[in-house]
XYZ file of C-alpha atoms in Angstrom:
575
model
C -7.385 12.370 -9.390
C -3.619 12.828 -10.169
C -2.440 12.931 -13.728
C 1.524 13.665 -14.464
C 3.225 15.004 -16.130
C 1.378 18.554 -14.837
C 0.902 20.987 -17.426
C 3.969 21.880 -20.009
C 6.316 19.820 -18.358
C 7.701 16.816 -19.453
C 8.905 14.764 -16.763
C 7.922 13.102 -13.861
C 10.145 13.507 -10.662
C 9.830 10.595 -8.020
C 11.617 10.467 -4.718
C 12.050 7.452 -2.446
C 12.923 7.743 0.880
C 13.397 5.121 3.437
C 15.573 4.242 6.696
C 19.532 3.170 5.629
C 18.816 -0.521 5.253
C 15.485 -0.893 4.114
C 16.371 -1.327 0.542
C 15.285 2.206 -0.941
C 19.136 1.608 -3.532
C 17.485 -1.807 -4.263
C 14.370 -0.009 -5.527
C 15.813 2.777 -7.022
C 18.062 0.414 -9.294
C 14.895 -2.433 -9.737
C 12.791 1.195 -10.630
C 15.710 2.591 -13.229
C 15.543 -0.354 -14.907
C 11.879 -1.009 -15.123
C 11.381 2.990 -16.436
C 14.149 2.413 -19.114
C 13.298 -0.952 -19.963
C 9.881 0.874 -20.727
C 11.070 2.929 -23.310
C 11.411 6.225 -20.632
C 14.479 8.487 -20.216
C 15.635 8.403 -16.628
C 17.663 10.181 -14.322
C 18.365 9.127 -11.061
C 20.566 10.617 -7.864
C 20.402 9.631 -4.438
C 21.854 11.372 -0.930
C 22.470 9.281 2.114
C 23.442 9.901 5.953
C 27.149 9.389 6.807
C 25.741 6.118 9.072
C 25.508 2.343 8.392
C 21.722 2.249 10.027
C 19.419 4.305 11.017
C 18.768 8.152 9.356
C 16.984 8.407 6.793
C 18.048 8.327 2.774
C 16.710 9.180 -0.514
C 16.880 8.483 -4.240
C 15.295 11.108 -7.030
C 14.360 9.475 -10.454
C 13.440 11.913 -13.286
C 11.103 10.208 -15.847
C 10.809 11.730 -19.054
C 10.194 11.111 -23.291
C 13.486 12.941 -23.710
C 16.691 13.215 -22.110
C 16.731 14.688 -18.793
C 20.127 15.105 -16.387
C 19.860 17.391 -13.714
C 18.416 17.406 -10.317
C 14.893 19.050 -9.560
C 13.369 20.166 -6.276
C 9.682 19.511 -7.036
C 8.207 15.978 -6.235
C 5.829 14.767 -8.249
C 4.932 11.498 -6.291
C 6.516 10.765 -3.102
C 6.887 6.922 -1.663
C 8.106 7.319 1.575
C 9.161 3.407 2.721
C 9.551 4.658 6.805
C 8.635 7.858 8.712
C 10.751 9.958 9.652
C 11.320 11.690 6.847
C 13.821 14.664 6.886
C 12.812 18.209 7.065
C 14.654 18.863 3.228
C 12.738 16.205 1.703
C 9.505 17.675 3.202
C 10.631 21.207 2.147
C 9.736 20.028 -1.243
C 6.397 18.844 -0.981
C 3.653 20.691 -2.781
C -0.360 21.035 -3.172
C 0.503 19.094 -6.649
C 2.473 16.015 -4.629
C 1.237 12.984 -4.866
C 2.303 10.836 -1.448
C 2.573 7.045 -2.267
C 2.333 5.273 1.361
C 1.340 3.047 4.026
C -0.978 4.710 6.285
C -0.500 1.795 8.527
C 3.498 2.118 8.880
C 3.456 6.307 8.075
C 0.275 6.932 10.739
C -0.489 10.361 10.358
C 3.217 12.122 9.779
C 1.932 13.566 6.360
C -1.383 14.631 7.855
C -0.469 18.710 8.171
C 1.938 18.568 5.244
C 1.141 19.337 1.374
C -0.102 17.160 -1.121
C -2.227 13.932 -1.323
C -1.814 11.113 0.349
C -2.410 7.735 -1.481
C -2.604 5.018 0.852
C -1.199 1.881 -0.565
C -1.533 -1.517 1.801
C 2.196 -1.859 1.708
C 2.586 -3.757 4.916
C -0.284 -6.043 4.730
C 0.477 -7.109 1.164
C 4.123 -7.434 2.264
C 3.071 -10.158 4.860
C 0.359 -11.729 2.488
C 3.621 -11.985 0.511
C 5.771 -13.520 2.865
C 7.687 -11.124 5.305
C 7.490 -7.143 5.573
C 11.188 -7.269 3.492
C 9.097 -7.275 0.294
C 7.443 -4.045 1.164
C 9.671 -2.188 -1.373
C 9.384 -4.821 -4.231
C 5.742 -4.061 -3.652
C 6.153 -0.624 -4.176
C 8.409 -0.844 -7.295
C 5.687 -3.064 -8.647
C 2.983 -0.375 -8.302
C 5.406 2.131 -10.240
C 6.044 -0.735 -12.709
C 2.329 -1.120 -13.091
C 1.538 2.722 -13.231
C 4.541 2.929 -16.114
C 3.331 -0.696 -17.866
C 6.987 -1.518 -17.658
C 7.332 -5.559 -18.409
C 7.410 -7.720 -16.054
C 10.217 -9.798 -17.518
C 12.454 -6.973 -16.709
C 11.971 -7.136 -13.225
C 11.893 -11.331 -13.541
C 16.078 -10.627 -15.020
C 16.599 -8.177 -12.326
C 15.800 -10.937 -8.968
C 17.212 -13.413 -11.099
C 20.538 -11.597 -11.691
C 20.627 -10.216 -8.135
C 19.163 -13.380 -5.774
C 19.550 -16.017 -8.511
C 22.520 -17.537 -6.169
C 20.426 -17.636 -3.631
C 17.528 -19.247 -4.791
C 14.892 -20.052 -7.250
C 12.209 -19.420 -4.486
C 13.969 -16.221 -3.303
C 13.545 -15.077 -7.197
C 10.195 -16.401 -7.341
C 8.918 -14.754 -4.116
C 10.207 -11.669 -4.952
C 8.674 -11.344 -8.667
C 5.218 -12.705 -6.477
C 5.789 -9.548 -4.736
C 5.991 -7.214 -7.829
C 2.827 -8.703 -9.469
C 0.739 -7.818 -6.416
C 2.348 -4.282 -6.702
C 1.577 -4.204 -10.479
C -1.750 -5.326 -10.518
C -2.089 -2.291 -8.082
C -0.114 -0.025 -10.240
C -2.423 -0.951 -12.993
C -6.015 -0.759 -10.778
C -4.999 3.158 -9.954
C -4.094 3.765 -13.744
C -7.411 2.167 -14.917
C -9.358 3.717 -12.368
C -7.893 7.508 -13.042
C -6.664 8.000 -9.657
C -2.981 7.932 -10.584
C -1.480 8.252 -13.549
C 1.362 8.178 -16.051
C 1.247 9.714 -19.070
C 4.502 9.838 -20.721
C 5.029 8.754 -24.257
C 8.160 6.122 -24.675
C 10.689 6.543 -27.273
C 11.918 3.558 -28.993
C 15.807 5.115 -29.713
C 16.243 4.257 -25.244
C 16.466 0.434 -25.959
C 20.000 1.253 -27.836
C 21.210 3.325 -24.728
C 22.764 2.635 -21.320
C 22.505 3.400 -18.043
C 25.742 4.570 -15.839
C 26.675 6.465 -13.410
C 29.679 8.736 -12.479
C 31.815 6.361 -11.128
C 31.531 3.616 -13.733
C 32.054 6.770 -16.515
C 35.306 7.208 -14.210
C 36.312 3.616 -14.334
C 35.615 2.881 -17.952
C 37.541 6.268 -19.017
C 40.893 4.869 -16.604
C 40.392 1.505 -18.246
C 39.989 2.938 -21.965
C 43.040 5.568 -21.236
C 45.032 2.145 -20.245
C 44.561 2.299 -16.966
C 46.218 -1.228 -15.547
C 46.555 -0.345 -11.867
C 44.102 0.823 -9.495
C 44.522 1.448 -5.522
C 42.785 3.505 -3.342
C 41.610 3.315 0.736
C 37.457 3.006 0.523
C 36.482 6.946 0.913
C 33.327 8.110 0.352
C 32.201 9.602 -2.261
C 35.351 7.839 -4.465
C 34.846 4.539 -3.380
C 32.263 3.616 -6.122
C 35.446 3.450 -8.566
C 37.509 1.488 -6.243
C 34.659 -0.868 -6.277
C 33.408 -1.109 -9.734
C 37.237 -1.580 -10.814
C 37.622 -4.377 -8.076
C 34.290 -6.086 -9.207
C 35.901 -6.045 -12.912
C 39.027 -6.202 -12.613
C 39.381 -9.452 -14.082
C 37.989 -8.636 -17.306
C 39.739 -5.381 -17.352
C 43.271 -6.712 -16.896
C 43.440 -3.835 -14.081
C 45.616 -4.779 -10.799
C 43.850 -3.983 -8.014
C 45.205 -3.013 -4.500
C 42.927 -1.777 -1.585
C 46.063 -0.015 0.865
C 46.127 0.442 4.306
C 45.997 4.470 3.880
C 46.146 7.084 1.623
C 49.849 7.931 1.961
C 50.477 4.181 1.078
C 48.063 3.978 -1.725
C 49.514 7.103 -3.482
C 52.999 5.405 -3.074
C 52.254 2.206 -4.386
C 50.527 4.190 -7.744
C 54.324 5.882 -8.176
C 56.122 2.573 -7.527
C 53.811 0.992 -10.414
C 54.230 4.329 -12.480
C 57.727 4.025 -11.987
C 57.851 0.240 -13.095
C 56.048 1.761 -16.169
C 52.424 0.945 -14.878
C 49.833 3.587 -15.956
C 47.863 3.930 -12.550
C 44.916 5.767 -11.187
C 44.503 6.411 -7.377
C 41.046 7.157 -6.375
C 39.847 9.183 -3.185
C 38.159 12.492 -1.611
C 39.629 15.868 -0.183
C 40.864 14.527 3.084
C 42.696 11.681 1.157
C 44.603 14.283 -1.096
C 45.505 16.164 1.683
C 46.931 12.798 3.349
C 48.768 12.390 -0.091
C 50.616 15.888 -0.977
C 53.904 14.381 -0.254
C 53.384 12.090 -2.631
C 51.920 13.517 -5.209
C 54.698 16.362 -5.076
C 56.567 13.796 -5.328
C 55.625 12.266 -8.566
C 56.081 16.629 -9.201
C 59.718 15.801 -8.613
C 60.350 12.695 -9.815
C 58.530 12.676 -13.130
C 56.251 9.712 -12.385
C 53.608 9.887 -14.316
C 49.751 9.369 -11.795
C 46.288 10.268 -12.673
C 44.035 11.337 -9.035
C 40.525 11.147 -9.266
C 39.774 13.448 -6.521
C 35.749 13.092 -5.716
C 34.694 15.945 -3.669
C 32.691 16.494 -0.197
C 32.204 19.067 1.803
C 35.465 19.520 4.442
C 36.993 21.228 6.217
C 38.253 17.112 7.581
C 35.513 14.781 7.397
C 32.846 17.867 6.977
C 30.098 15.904 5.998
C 31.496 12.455 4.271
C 28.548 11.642 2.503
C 27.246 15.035 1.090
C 28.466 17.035 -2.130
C 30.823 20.166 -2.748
C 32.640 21.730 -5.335
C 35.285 22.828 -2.379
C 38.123 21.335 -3.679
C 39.637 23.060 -6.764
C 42.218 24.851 -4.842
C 43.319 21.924 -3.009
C 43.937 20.079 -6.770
C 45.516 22.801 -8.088
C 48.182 23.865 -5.348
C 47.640 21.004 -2.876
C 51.746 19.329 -2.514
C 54.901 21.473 -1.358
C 57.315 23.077 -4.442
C 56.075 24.106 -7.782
C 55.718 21.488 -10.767
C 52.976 21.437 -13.829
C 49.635 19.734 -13.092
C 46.282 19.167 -15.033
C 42.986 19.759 -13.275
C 39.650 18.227 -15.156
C 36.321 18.538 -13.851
C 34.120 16.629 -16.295
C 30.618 17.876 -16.752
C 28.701 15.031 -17.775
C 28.864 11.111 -18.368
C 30.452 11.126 -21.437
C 32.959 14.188 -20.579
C 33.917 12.065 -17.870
C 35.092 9.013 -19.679
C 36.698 10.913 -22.211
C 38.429 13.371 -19.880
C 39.645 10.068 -17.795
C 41.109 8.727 -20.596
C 42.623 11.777 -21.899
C 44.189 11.959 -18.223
C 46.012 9.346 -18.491
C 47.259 10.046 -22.302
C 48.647 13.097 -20.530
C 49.713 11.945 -16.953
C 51.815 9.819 -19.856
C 52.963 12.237 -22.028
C 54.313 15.108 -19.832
C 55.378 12.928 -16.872
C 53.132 14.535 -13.978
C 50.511 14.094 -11.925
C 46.947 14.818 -13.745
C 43.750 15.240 -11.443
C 39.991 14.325 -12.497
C 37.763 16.300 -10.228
C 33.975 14.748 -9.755
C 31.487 15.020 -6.222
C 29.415 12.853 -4.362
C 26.203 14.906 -6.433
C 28.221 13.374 -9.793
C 29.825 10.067 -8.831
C 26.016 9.130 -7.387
C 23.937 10.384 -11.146
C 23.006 8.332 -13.680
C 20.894 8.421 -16.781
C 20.695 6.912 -20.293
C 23.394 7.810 -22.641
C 24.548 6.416 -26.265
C 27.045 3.513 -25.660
C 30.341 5.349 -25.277
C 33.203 4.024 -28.347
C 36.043 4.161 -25.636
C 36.989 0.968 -26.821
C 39.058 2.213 -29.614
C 40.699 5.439 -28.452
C 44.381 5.610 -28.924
C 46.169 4.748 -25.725
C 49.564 7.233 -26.246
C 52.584 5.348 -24.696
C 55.816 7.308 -24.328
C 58.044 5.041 -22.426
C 61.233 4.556 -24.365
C 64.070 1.670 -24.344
C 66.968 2.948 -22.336
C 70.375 3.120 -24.464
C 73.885 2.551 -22.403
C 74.135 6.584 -22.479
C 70.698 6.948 -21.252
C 69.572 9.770 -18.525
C 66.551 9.915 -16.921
C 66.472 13.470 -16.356
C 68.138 14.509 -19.616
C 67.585 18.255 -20.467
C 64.689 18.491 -23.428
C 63.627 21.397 -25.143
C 59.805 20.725 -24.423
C 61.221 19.734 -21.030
C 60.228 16.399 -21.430
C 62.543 13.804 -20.596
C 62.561 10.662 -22.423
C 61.135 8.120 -19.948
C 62.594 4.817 -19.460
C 61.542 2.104 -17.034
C 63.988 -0.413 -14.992
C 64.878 -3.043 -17.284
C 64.038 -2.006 -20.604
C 67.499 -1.371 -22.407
C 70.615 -1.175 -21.084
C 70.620 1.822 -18.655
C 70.175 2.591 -15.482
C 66.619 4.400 -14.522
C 67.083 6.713 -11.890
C 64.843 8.451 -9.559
C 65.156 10.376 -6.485
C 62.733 12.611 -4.311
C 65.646 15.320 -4.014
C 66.849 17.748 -6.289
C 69.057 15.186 -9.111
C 70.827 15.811 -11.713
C 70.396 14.573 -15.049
C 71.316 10.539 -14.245
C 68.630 10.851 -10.973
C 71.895 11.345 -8.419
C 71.508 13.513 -5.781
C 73.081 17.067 -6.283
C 73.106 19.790 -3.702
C 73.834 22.368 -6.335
C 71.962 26.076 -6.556
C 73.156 26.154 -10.361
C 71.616 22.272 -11.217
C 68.997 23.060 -9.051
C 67.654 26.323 -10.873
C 68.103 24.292 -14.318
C 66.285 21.226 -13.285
C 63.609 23.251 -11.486
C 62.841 24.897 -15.053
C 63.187 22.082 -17.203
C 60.129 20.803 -15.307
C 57.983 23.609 -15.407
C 58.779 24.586 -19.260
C 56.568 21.219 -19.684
C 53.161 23.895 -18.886
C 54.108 25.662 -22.044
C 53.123 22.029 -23.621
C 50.180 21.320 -21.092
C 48.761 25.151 -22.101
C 48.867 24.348 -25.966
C 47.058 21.094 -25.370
C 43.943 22.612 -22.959
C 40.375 21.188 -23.294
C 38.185 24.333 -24.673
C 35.164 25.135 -22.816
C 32.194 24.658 -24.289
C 29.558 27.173 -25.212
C 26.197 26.646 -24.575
C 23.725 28.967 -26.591
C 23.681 32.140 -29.013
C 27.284 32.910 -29.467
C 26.711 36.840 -29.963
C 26.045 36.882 -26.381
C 26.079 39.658 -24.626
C 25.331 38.058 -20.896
C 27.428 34.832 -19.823
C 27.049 32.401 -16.872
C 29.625 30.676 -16.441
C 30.115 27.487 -14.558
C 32.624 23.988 -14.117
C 31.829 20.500 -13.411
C 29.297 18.982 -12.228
C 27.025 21.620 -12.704
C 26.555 21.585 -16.541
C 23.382 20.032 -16.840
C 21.691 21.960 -14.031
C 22.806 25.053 -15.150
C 22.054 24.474 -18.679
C 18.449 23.271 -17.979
C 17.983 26.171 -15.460
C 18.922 28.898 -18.421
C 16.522 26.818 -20.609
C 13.833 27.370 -18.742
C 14.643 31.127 -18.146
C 14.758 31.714 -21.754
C 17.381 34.787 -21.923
C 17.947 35.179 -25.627
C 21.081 36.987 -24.565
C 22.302 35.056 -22.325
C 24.973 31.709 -22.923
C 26.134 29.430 -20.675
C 30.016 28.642 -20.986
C 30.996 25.555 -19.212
C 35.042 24.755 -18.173
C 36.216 20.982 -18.060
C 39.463 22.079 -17.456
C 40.358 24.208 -14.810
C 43.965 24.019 -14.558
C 45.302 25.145 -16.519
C 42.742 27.469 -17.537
C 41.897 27.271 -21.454
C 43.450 30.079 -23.232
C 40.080 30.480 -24.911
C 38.733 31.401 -21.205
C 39.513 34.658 -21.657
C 37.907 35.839 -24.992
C 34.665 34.626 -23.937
C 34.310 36.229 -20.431
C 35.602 39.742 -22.169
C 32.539 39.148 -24.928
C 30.088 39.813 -22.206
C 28.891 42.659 -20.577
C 27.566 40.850 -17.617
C 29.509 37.739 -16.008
C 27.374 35.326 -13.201
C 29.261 32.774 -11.898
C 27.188 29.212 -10.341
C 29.798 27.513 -7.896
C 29.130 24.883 -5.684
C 31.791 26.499 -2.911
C 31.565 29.299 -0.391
C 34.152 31.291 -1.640
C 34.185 31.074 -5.037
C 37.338 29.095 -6.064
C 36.923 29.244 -9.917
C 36.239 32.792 -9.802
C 39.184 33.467 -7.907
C 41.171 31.510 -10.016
C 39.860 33.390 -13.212
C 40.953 36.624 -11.121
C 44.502 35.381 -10.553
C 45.062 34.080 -13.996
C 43.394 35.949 -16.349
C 42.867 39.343 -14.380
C 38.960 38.993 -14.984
C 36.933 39.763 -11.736
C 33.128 38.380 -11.712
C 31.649 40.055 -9.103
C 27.991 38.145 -9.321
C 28.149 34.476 -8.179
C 25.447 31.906 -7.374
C 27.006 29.950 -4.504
C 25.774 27.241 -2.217
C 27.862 24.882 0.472
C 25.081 23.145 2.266
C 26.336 19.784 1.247
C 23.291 19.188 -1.571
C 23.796 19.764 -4.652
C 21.797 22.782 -6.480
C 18.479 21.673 -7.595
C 17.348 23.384 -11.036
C 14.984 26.074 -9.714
C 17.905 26.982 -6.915
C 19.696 28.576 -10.409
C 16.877 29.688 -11.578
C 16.267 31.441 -8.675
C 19.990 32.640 -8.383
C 20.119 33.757 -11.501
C 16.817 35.335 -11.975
C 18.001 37.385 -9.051
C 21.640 38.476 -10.884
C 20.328 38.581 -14.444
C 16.734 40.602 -14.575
């Protein structure tokens, strides 16, 4: 009845959806681990209600023979867990959707909607197999069965994740996924539903991750040996991943009362000579201006990992946005240098973390990594990143008798000392100082010390990230685009197939590559894809560079863009 994937395409997109609480995360992990374990590229991305019970989440897993990263609005198979489902999610259903369910718990919600329904016993084979909590293992098992993914797999997963409980709590569980396999396996056989995706061997030497572990392993490679934060969502996945390994890391961890405190206690460790990264979201920044324009002052040395949401305040706490570039790059009172990275995939965002701190280090100054919710919440399959042996660059120096903290440098780099390390004195002050760190009301100091700090952009502009070109490079149309983007935008343009048209991608975007330029003056046609109402990189471009593009692709409804959204946009812009 239902074969997939349809046609030319080469993927399967499945969507989960299921009250807060009922375990739809627990599936979607049990599920990305089954697919890969299988031999299958996956991506996965989930969006939840700002609420502890109740609403209504979901997860989106991409299934594929070859790598595939970005999000998609068509649903191939949908297995709703409750009803209720939300009018987005039904938005996306189609004549071609395939609707995995319980008639039983679902009654007729799906009746007057697209697609075929399957109806799967869920809740009767959930009580045959002990309790209606096992409805969802029940349903991973019929995926598992439909993909042939082993069932030892699934036997490591309940062993890893109720294994303290108990050996029946394992064993009732895994009872639960063989009824769902054999099921899985009766609708393959029979031709009603079915897989067919070809596995490729070269996934069994990959790993899965998602933003916020890239995040954390980055900090930890870059040296990274304090973390503090106050929970936030979407940046609380690194607070927690760093907590849960903290031990192995050799990472001091500190959960602080606020966001003023936590950004604080990062410049009390920097200035002990601690290389820290505070993680949080827009409204936490805001709460910590003061301080970071104080490390702007003081020449403490902080890396920010700044995950994004839509705001103004709490806006929508959950959701995604790329509304906070502007905030990064002037948010804090006075003017002092700053880095701005916004990686645009996995790998980009370990290495850009680690390169953060490198230069948080080297030029004395606070250095921001800019993800989302839509990026801290993706993961796929990647190689295994070789973070391990990156150089961690140290620049702290041993303090002489003579020493100055603040001592005029060409580069205007002082050398940086911490307390105790030689014989001088290491002093810092939040006011205007002089060279020693004592406070100096005076307009002629003031106007030297002021520019000794910003001549260090001359070194942070020679040093840039370049942006990277995707596609022919005698271009003659460009879409351009930062963060988390990359992927959709690159597999959008795929699909479009413009022979003249590249994508250029910025992972820095403050300060803006001096390559920037050169590229966007190439083309005879600039469209911009921002995840922001207004624009901010564009406007940015405009104020730096002098370059207006007048064509954007914008959205600020607190999803992320979906592949055929750009499409769409840029079908519109570029025909």
């Amino acid at each position: 009845m239902a074969r997939f994937p349809v046609g030319e395409r080469r993927d399967i997109s499945i969507v989960l959806c299921g009250a807060a609480g009922q375990g739809v995360q627990t599936v979607e992990q049990l599920l990305v681990k089954l697919v890969k374990g299988a031999g299958y590229h996956v991506f996965a991305n989930r969006e939840y209600m700002s609420r502890v019970r109740g609403g209504n989440n979901s997860t989106e897993i991409r299934v594929s023979s070859q790598p595939v990263r970005a999000l998609v609005d068509r649903i191939d198979v949908l297995i709703p867990m409750s009803g209720g489902i939300r009018d987005n999610i039904r938005a996306r259903l189609d004549d071609e959707t395939v609707i995995v369910g319980d008639r039983e718990a679902l009654g007729e919600e799906f009746a007057e909607l697209p697609g075929t329904f399957l109806h799967i016993p869920l809740a009767s084979l959930a009580r045959e197999a002990g309790g209606r909590v096992f409805a969802n293992v029940i349903a991973a098992g019929v995926m598992a069965g439909l993909f042939e993914a082993p069932e030892e797999i699934m036997e490591r997963y309940f062993r890893k994740r109720f294994g303290h409980k108990s050996r029946e709590t394992v064993d009732r569980n895994m009872q639960a996924a063989r009824m769902g396999i054999e099921r899985g396996k009766e609708l393959a056989s029979e031709g009603t539903l079915a897989f067919a995706l070809q596995p490729d061997p070269s996934v069994e030497e990959r790993v899965v991750f998602d933003g916020a572990h890239a995040v954390s392993l980055g900090a930890v490679s870059g040296g990274c040996d304090f973390c503090c934060g106050y929970p936030m969502s979407p940046a609380t996945g690194v607070l927690t991943f760093m907590a849960q390994n903290a031990h192995t890391f050799g990472v001091a961890m500190e959960q602080v009362e606020d966001e003023i405190a936590a950004i604080n206690m990062a410049l009390g460790a920097s200035f002990a000579g601690a290389r820290p990264v505070v993680t949080t979201s827009g409204g936490g920044v805001s709460l910590m201006c003061e301080g970071i324009s104080l490390s702007g002052v003081a020449e403490l040395p902080v890396v920010v990992h700044l995950a994004q949401r839509p705001g103004p305040a709490t806006g929508m706490a959950t959701r995604t946005e790329q509304g906070d570039l502007e905030l990064a790059v002037y948010g804090g009172h006075g003017e002092f240098p700053r880095l701005v990275y916004a990686p645009g995939s996995l790998e980009e965002a370990v290495r850009l973390t680690h390169r953060a701190l490198n230069m948080a280090d080297r030029y004395q100054t606070p250095v921001f990594v800019l993800t989302d919710q839509y990026f801290i919440n993706s993961y796929y399959d990647l190689d295994v990143p070789e973070c391990g042996s990156w150089e961690v660059e140290r620049h702290i120096v041993e303090a002489g008798p003579s020493y100055r903290r603040y001592e005029m440098a060409e580069d205007g780099v002082s050398p940086r000392s911490v307390p105790g390390y030689g014989e001088g004195i290491v002093g810092v002050d939040s006011h205007e100082h002089d060279e020693e760190g004592h406070v100096w009301e005076d307009f002629e100091l003031r106007t030297r010390m002021n520019a000794k700090r910003l001549k260090k952009m001359e070194g942070i502009r020679s040093e840039t990230v370049p942006p990277t070109l995707v596609g022919p490079k005698d271009y003659t149309r460009l879409v351009l685009c930062w963060g988390s983007t990359l992927h959709i935008v690159e597999e959008a343009l795929r699909q479009l197939q413009l022979p003249d048209t590249a994508l250029l991608h910025l992972s820095q975007v403050y300060p803006l590559p001096a390559e920037t330029e050169g590229y966007l003056q190439q083309a005879e046609h600039v469209v911009a894809v921002e995840g922001n109402a207004t624009g901010q990189l564009c406007n940015l471009l405009r104020q730096e560079t002098g370059f207006l593009v007048e064509d954007r692709v914008l959205t600020w409804k607190g999803l992320q863009f979906s592949v055929e959204e750009v499409q769409a946009g840029l079908r519109e812009h570029l025909a």
